Amino acid sequence: MSLTADPPACQVPAAGGSSTHKLVNGTPEKLIFKIKSSNNTEYRITPVFGFIDGSGTKDIVVTRTAGGPKEDKLVIHFAPAPADATDAQAAFATVTPAGTITIPLTAQ
């Protein structure tokens, strides 16, 4: 099971800004994901839950509000998507994550 992020790290100004990352599904099966942040006060992630078609991609946007320079991280949990799932948030509660990837967040 393979999911990668491009770029694999996020660097934004401490004064605020955003960064777009592409999640790349390296498998032929549809995946479901959930993103967690170590700092929900200064970072907003869109979307938090989602699906990625087999061998497909999904853009996520990381937005940072103003705050002091700091190191944080995003952790993306993923699993094969249930065949009949249409609501990623509800469906993610029914699966066991098969893997995780971490995106380091740096605000300078």
PDB file of C-alpha atoms in Angstrom:
ATOM      1  CA  MET A   1       0.000   0.000   0.000  1.00  0.00           C
ATOM      2  CA  SER A   2       1.587   3.249  -1.114  1.00  0.00           C
ATOM      3  CA  LEU A   3       0.664   6.889  -0.573  1.00  0.00           C
ATOM      4  CA  THR A   4       3.153   9.730  -0.987  1.00  0.00           C
ATOM      5  CA  ALA A   5       3.062  13.522  -0.696  1.00  0.00           C
ATOM      6  CA  ASP A   6       4.621  15.943  -3.169  1.00  0.00           C
ATOM      7  CA  PRO A   7       6.317  18.017  -1.909  1.00  0.00           C
ATOM      8  CA  PRO A   8       7.097  15.856   1.148  1.00  0.00           C
ATOM      9  CA  ALA A   9       7.570  18.844   3.517  1.00  0.00           C
ATOM     10  CA  CYS A  10       5.777  22.151   4.068  1.00  0.00           C
ATOM     11  CA  GLN A  11       7.471  25.487   4.676  1.00  0.00           C
ATOM     12  CA  VAL A  12       5.367  28.627   5.169  1.00  0.00           C
ATOM     13  CA  PRO A  13       6.030  32.092   6.612  1.00  0.00           C
ATOM     14  CA  ALA A  14       5.321  32.431  10.344  1.00  0.00           C
ATOM     15  CA  ALA A  15       3.270  35.517   9.411  1.00  0.00           C
ATOM     16  CA  GLY A  16       0.865  33.224   7.537  1.00  0.00           C
ATOM     17  CA  GLY A  17       0.574  31.651   4.131  1.00  0.00           C
ATOM     18  CA  SER A  18      -0.414  28.485   2.340  1.00  0.00           C
ATOM     19  CA  SER A  19       1.131  25.530   0.573  1.00  0.00           C
ATOM     20  CA  THR A  20      -0.441  22.992  -1.806  1.00  0.00           C
ATOM     21  CA  HIS A  21       0.590  19.347  -1.699  1.00  0.00           C
ATOM     22  CA  LYS A  22      -0.380  16.476  -3.963  1.00  0.00           C
ATOM     23  CA  LEU A  23      -1.206  13.119  -2.381  1.00  0.00           C
ATOM     24  CA  VAL A  24      -0.257  10.388  -4.867  1.00  0.00           C
ATOM     25  CA  ASN A  25      -1.885   6.959  -4.681  1.00  0.00           C
ATOM     26  CA  GLY A  26       0.671   4.406  -5.859  1.00  0.00           C
ATOM     27  CA  THR A  27      -1.813   1.529  -5.837  1.00  0.00           C
ATOM     28  CA  PRO A  28      -4.540   0.443  -8.260  1.00  0.00           C
ATOM     29  CA  GLU A  29      -7.173   0.532  -5.503  1.00  0.00           C
ATOM     30  CA  LYS A  30      -9.146   3.512  -4.207  1.00  0.00           C
ATOM     31  CA  LEU A  31      -7.828   4.866  -0.883  1.00  0.00           C
ATOM     32  CA  ILE A  32      -9.487   6.827   1.901  1.00  0.00           C
ATOM     33  CA  PHE A  33      -7.533   9.266   4.087  1.00  0.00           C
ATOM     34  CA  LYS A  34      -7.737  11.408   7.213  1.00  0.00           C
ATOM     35  CA  ILE A  35      -5.279  14.206   8.054  1.00  0.00           C
ATOM     36  CA  LYS A  36      -4.306  15.158  11.612  1.00  0.00           C
ATOM     37  CA  SER A  37      -2.247  18.196  12.591  1.00  0.00           C
ATOM     38  CA  SER A  38      -0.046  18.660  15.650  1.00  0.00           C
ATOM     39  CA  ASN A  39      -1.171  22.317  15.709  1.00  0.00           C
ATOM     40  CA  ASN A  40      -4.858  22.935  14.986  1.00  0.00           C
ATOM     41  CA  THR A  41      -4.603  26.512  16.284  1.00  0.00           C
ATOM     42  CA  GLU A  42      -2.347  27.866  13.533  1.00  0.00           C
ATOM     43  CA  TYR A  43      -2.932  25.373  10.683  1.00  0.00           C
ATOM     44  CA  ARG A  44      -6.012  24.623   8.600  1.00  0.00           C
ATOM     45  CA  ILE A  45      -6.029  21.688   6.208  1.00  0.00           C
ATOM     46  CA  THR A  46      -8.417  21.284   3.278  1.00  0.00           C
ATOM     47  CA  PRO A  47      -9.718  18.620   2.929  1.00  0.00           C
ATOM     48  CA  VAL A  48      -9.294  16.729   6.212  1.00  0.00           C
ATOM     49  CA  PHE A  49     -10.983  13.567   4.868  1.00  0.00           C
ATOM     50  CA  GLY A  50     -11.083  12.308   1.293  1.00  0.00           C
ATOM     51  CA  PHE A  51     -10.785   9.620  -1.333  1.00  0.00           C
ATOM     52  CA  ILE A  52      -8.022   9.094  -3.898  1.00  0.00           C
ATOM     53  CA  ASP A  53      -8.821   6.946  -6.919  1.00  0.00           C
ATOM     54  CA  GLY A  54      -6.482   4.103  -7.817  1.00  0.00           C
ATOM     55  CA  SER A  55      -3.242   5.515  -9.288  1.00  0.00           C
ATOM     56  CA  GLY A  56      -4.764   8.989  -8.829  1.00  0.00           C
ATOM     57  CA  THR A  57      -3.886  12.170  -6.980  1.00  0.00           C
ATOM     58  CA  LYS A  58      -5.597  14.594  -4.612  1.00  0.00           C
ATOM     59  CA  ASP A  59      -4.492  18.143  -3.799  1.00  0.00           C
ATOM     60  CA  ILE A  60      -4.504  19.294  -0.183  1.00  0.00           C
ATOM     61  CA  VAL A  61      -4.001  22.878   0.950  1.00  0.00           C
ATOM     62  CA  VAL A  62      -2.185  23.703   4.194  1.00  0.00           C
ATOM     63  CA  THR A  63      -2.949  27.236   5.428  1.00  0.00           C
ATOM     64  CA  ARG A  64      -1.145  28.839   8.367  1.00  0.00           C
ATOM     65  CA  THR A  65      -2.380  31.810  10.341  1.00  0.00           C
ATOM     66  CA  ALA A  66       0.085  34.244  11.915  1.00  0.00           C
ATOM     67  CA  GLY A  67       2.054  32.921  14.865  1.00  0.00           C
ATOM     68  CA  GLY A  68       5.552  32.439  16.153  1.00  0.00           C
ATOM     69  CA  PRO A  69       8.127  30.342  14.268  1.00  0.00           C
ATOM     70  CA  LYS A  70       7.600  26.700  15.116  1.00  0.00           C
ATOM     71  CA  GLU A  71       8.016  23.086  13.930  1.00  0.00           C
ATOM     72  CA  ASP A  72       4.823  21.037  13.581  1.00  0.00           C
ATOM     73  CA  LYS A  73       3.616  18.114  11.470  1.00  0.00           C
ATOM     74  CA  LEU A  74       0.725  16.608   9.564  1.00  0.00           C
ATOM     75  CA  VAL A  75       0.030  12.900   9.878  1.00  0.00           C
ATOM     76  CA  ILE A  76      -2.008  11.352   7.086  1.00  0.00           C
ATOM     77  CA  HIS A  77      -3.684   8.022   7.890  1.00  0.00           C
ATOM     78  CA  PHE A  78      -4.890   5.985   4.914  1.00  0.00           C
ATOM     79  CA  ALA A  79      -6.589   2.687   4.097  1.00  0.00           C
ATOM     80  CA  PRO A  80      -8.358   0.944   1.218  1.00  0.00           C
ATOM     81  CA  ALA A  81     -11.713   2.668   0.731  1.00  0.00           C
ATOM     82  CA  PRO A  82     -14.901   0.680   1.331  1.00  0.00           C
ATOM     83  CA  ALA A  83     -16.443  -0.116  -2.077  1.00  0.00           C
ATOM     84  CA  ASP A  84     -19.764   1.610  -1.419  1.00  0.00           C
ATOM     85  CA  ALA A  85     -18.434   4.636   0.530  1.00  0.00           C
ATOM     86  CA  THR A  86     -19.503   8.125  -0.545  1.00  0.00           C
ATOM     87  CA  ASP A  87     -18.882  10.095   2.692  1.00  0.00           C
ATOM     88  CA  ALA A  88     -15.157   9.981   3.520  1.00  0.00           C
ATOM     89  CA  GLN A  89     -15.550  11.146   7.132  1.00  0.00           C
ATOM     90  CA  ALA A  90     -18.201   8.545   7.971  1.00  0.00           C
ATOM     91  CA  ALA A  91     -16.417   5.784   6.047  1.00  0.00           C
ATOM     92  CA  PHE A  92     -13.046   6.439   7.687  1.00  0.00           C
ATOM     93  CA  ALA A  93     -14.575   5.576  11.077  1.00  0.00           C
ATOM     94  CA  THR A  94     -15.271   2.055   9.760  1.00  0.00           C
ATOM     95  CA  VAL A  95     -11.753   1.213   8.536  1.00  0.00           C
ATOM     96  CA  THR A  96      -8.461   0.385  10.206  1.00  0.00           C
ATOM     97  CA  PRO A  97      -5.639   2.580   8.868  1.00  0.00           C
ATOM     98  CA  ALA A  98      -3.221   0.549   6.760  1.00  0.00           C
ATOM     99  CA  GLY A  99      -0.464   3.165   6.760  1.00  0.00           C
ATOM    100  CA  THR A 100       0.601   6.704   7.608  1.00  0.00           C
ATOM    101  CA  ILE A 101       2.774   9.388   6.107  1.00  0.00           C
ATOM    102  CA  THR A 102       4.106  12.462   7.884  1.00  0.00           C
ATOM    103  CA  ILE A 103       4.573  15.917   6.387  1.00  0.00           C
ATOM    104  CA  PRO A 104       6.878  18.128   8.502  1.00  0.00           C
ATOM    105  CA  LEU A 105       5.579  21.718   8.854  1.00  0.00           C
ATOM    106  CA  THR A 106       8.052  24.561   9.285  1.00  0.00           C
ATOM    107  CA  ALA A 107       7.033  28.164   9.936  1.00  0.00           C
ATOM    108  CA  GLN A 108       9.852  30.711   9.750  1.00  0.00           C
TER     109      GLN A 108
END
